[in-house]
Amino acid sequence: MYRFLLSPRWLGALALTLVAAAVMVWLGNWQLDRYRGRTEVNERIDAGERMAPVPLAEALGAPTGGAGKAGPAPAKEKIWTRITVTGRYDPTNTVLVRGRTVDSRVGFEVLTPLVLTDGTALLVDRGWIPPAPGGATAQPPVPAAPTGDVTVVGRVHETESGAGAVSRRDGRLETRRIAVPRLAGELPYPVYGAYLLLDEQTPAADPVFKAVTVGHANNWQNFGYVVQWWLFAVMALFGYGWVARREARRAAGIDTERKPLDRAAEPAPSASA
């Protein structure tokens, strides 16, 4: 009944179906890996918000190069670790990061190097401020950084991808991407290989700053793609089997559909006595 499946035509169809199903399963597994990776990131973000701060050395390796060099990037498990560190701000090398959005408004994030006692520096994202009147790229007045020793508490943020250009405008460094190695080249001291997203500061931060929100990765979208691709694989195999069964029934002379009744061809009922 199913010997036709051994014909070249049907063997070719089977091969194409199996290849398509295998590709769909692979795509589902790839999305599953992305789901797991994004879930890990979200878990680290949540853990970082809850944890007690630890010393800087527990999360980041110190830079070993000279001035203008960045230290090693943090290990994956150390990203979003909450740390505390004391140093002195260097406002002369403040970096304005343009085109940043908070509460649906475009403005600037302000990065100021915190210089430690050993001469190294950690870039601290002090928060978001709106642009000056005149447009989203108009440089705002930046609140003065505290003088003297400052203790900060914040979360380790890895350097952003893409080495955006760094320029000086009106005496201030300005960039679009927080690429720490690129920014380090503009600074007169060794810089840690990540930056700090400020949560707390002593003395207190200026109230003009708004906290930079940390968005969670949309891991459930990836999980939806996993289900989608695996269902497609099942449907491809089911479709092949359904078409093969229909062909087998047709070859065996078995009607797969009921013929409609022709009421006009039926004999008329006899009259009752």
CSV table of C-alpha atoms in Angstrom, one decimal, residues 11-138:
chain,number,residue,atom,x,y,z
A,11,LEU,CA,12.1,9.9,-1.4
A,12,GLY,CA,13.0,13.4,-2.5
A,13,ALA,CA,10.0,14.8,-0.8
A,14,LEU,CA,10.9,13.0,2.4
A,15,ALA,CA,14.5,14.3,2.2
A,16,LEU,CA,13.3,17.9,1.8
A,17,THR,CA,10.8,17.4,4.7
A,18,LEU,CA,13.5,16.0,7.0
A,19,VAL,CA,15.9,18.8,6.1
A,20,ALA,CA,13.3,21.5,6.7
A,21,ALA,CA,12.3,20.0,10.0
A,22,ALA,CA,15.9,19.7,11.1
A,23,VAL,CA,16.5,23.4,10.3
A,24,MET,CA,13.4,24.4,12.2
A,25,VAL,CA,14.5,22.4,15.2
A,26,TRP,CA,17.9,24.0,15.0
A,27,LEU,CA,16.3,27.5,14.9
A,28,GLY,CA,14.2,26.6,17.9
A,29,ASN,CA,17.3,25.4,19.8
A,30,TRP,CA,19.1,28.6,18.9
A,31,GLN,CA,16.2,30.7,20.2
A,32,LEU,CA,16.2,28.5,23.3
A,33,ASP,CA,19.9,29.4,23.9
A,34,ARG,CA,19.0,33.1,23.5
A,35,TYR,CA,16.1,32.7,26.0
A,36,ARG,CA,18.4,31.2,28.5
A,37,GLY,CA,21.1,33.9,28.0
A,38,ARG,CA,18.6,36.7,28.4
A,39,THR,CA,17.0,35.0,31.4
A,40,GLU,CA,20.5,34.9,33.1
A,41,VAL,CA,20.9,38.6,32.4
A,42,ASN,CA,17.6,39.4,33.9
A,43,GLU,CA,18.4,37.3,37.0
A,44,ARG,CA,21.7,39.2,37.4
A,45,ILE,CA,19.9,42.5,37.1
A,46,ASP,CA,17.4,41.6,39.8
A,47,ALA,CA,20.1,40.1,42.0
A,48,GLY,CA,22.2,43.3,41.7
A,49,GLU,CA,19.3,45.4,42.9
A,50,ARG,CA,18.8,43.3,46.0
A,51,MET,CA,22.4,42.5,47.0
A,52,ALA,CA,24.5,44.4,49.6
A,53,PRO,CA,27.4,46.3,47.9
A,54,VAL,CA,30.8,44.7,47.8
A,55,PRO,CA,34.2,46.3,47.4
A,56,LEU,CA,35.3,47.3,43.9
A,57,ALA,CA,38.1,44.7,43.8
A,58,GLU,CA,35.5,41.9,44.1
A,59,ALA,CA,33.9,42.8,40.8
A,60,LEU,CA,36.5,44.5,38.6
A,61,GLY,CA,40.2,43.9,37.9
A,62,ALA,CA,42.4,47.0,38.3
A,63,PRO,CA,43.8,48.5,35.2
A,64,THR,CA,47.5,47.7,34.8
A,65,GLY,CA,48.4,49.9,31.8
A,66,GLY,CA,49.4,53.5,31.9
A,67,ALA,CA,47.4,56.7,31.3
A,68,GLY,CA,44.7,56.3,28.7
A,69,LYS,CA,44.5,52.5,29.0
A,70,ALA,CA,41.4,50.6,30.1
A,71,GLY,CA,41.5,47.6,32.4
A,72,PRO,CA,40.0,44.2,31.8
A,73,ALA,CA,36.3,43.8,31.1
A,74,PRO,CA,34.3,42.3,34.0
A,75,ALA,CA,33.5,38.6,34.0
A,76,LYS,CA,30.0,37.8,32.8
A,77,GLU,CA,28.8,36.8,36.3
A,78,LYS,CA,30.1,40.1,37.7
A,79,ILE,CA,28.1,42.4,35.5
A,80,TRP,CA,25.4,44.2,37.5
A,81,THR,CA,27.2,43.4,40.8
A,82,ARG,CA,26.5,46.2,43.3
A,83,ILE,CA,29.7,47.8,44.6
A,84,THR,CA,30.9,50.6,46.8
A,85,VAL,CA,34.0,52.7,46.3
A,86,THR,CA,35.4,56.0,47.5
A,87,GLY,CA,37.4,58.5,45.5
A,88,ARG,CA,37.4,62.1,44.2
A,89,TYR,CA,35.5,63.2,41.2
A,90,ASP,CA,37.4,64.8,38.3
A,91,PRO,CA,34.8,67.2,36.8
A,92,THR,CA,37.3,68.6,34.2
A,93,ASN,CA,37.0,65.3,32.3
A,94,THR,CA,33.2,64.9,32.5
A,95,VAL,CA,31.7,63.0,29.6
A,96,LEU,CA,28.3,63.9,28.2
A,97,VAL,CA,26.5,61.0,26.5
A,98,ARG,CA,23.9,62.4,24.1
A,99,GLY,CA,20.8,60.8,22.7
A,100,ARG,CA,19.8,58.9,25.9
A,101,THR,CA,16.1,58.4,26.8
A,102,VAL,CA,14.6,58.4,30.2
A,103,ASP,CA,10.8,58.7,30.7
A,104,SER,CA,10.4,59.0,26.9
A,105,ARG,CA,12.5,62.2,26.9
A,106,VAL,CA,15.8,62.4,25.1
A,107,GLY,CA,18.7,64.0,27.0
A,108,PHE,CA,22.2,63.3,28.3
A,109,GLU,CA,23.8,60.9,30.7
A,110,VAL,CA,26.7,62.4,32.7
A,111,LEU,CA,29.8,60.3,33.3
A,112,THR,CA,32.4,61.7,35.7
A,113,PRO,CA,35.7,59.9,36.5
A,114,LEU,CA,36.0,59.0,40.1
A,115,VAL,CA,39.8,59.0,40.8
A,116,LEU,CA,40.9,56.5,43.4
A,117,THR,CA,43.9,56.9,45.8
A,118,ASP,CA,46.1,54.7,43.6
A,119,GLY,CA,45.7,57.1,40.6
A,120,THR,CA,43.3,54.8,38.7
A,121,ALA,CA,39.8,56.0,37.8
A,122,LEU,CA,36.3,54.5,37.5
A,123,LEU,CA,33.8,56.1,35.2
A,124,VAL,CA,30.6,56.8,37.2
A,125,ASP,CA,27.3,57.4,35.4
A,126,ARG,CA,25.8,60.0,37.7
A,127,GLY,CA,22.4,60.0,36.0
A,128,TRP,CA,20.3,61.6,33.3
A,129,ILE,CA,19.6,65.3,32.7
A,130,PRO,CA,17.5,67.0,30.1
A,131,PRO,CA,19.0,69.1,27.3
A,132,ALA,CA,19.2,72.8,27.3
A,133,PRO,CA,16.5,74.7,25.5
A,134,GLY,CA,17.1,74.6,21.8
A,135,GLY,CA,16.9,70.9,21.0
A,136,ALA,CA,17.8,67.4,22.1
A,137,THR,CA,21.5,67.9,21.3
A,138,ALA,CA,21.9,71.3,23.1
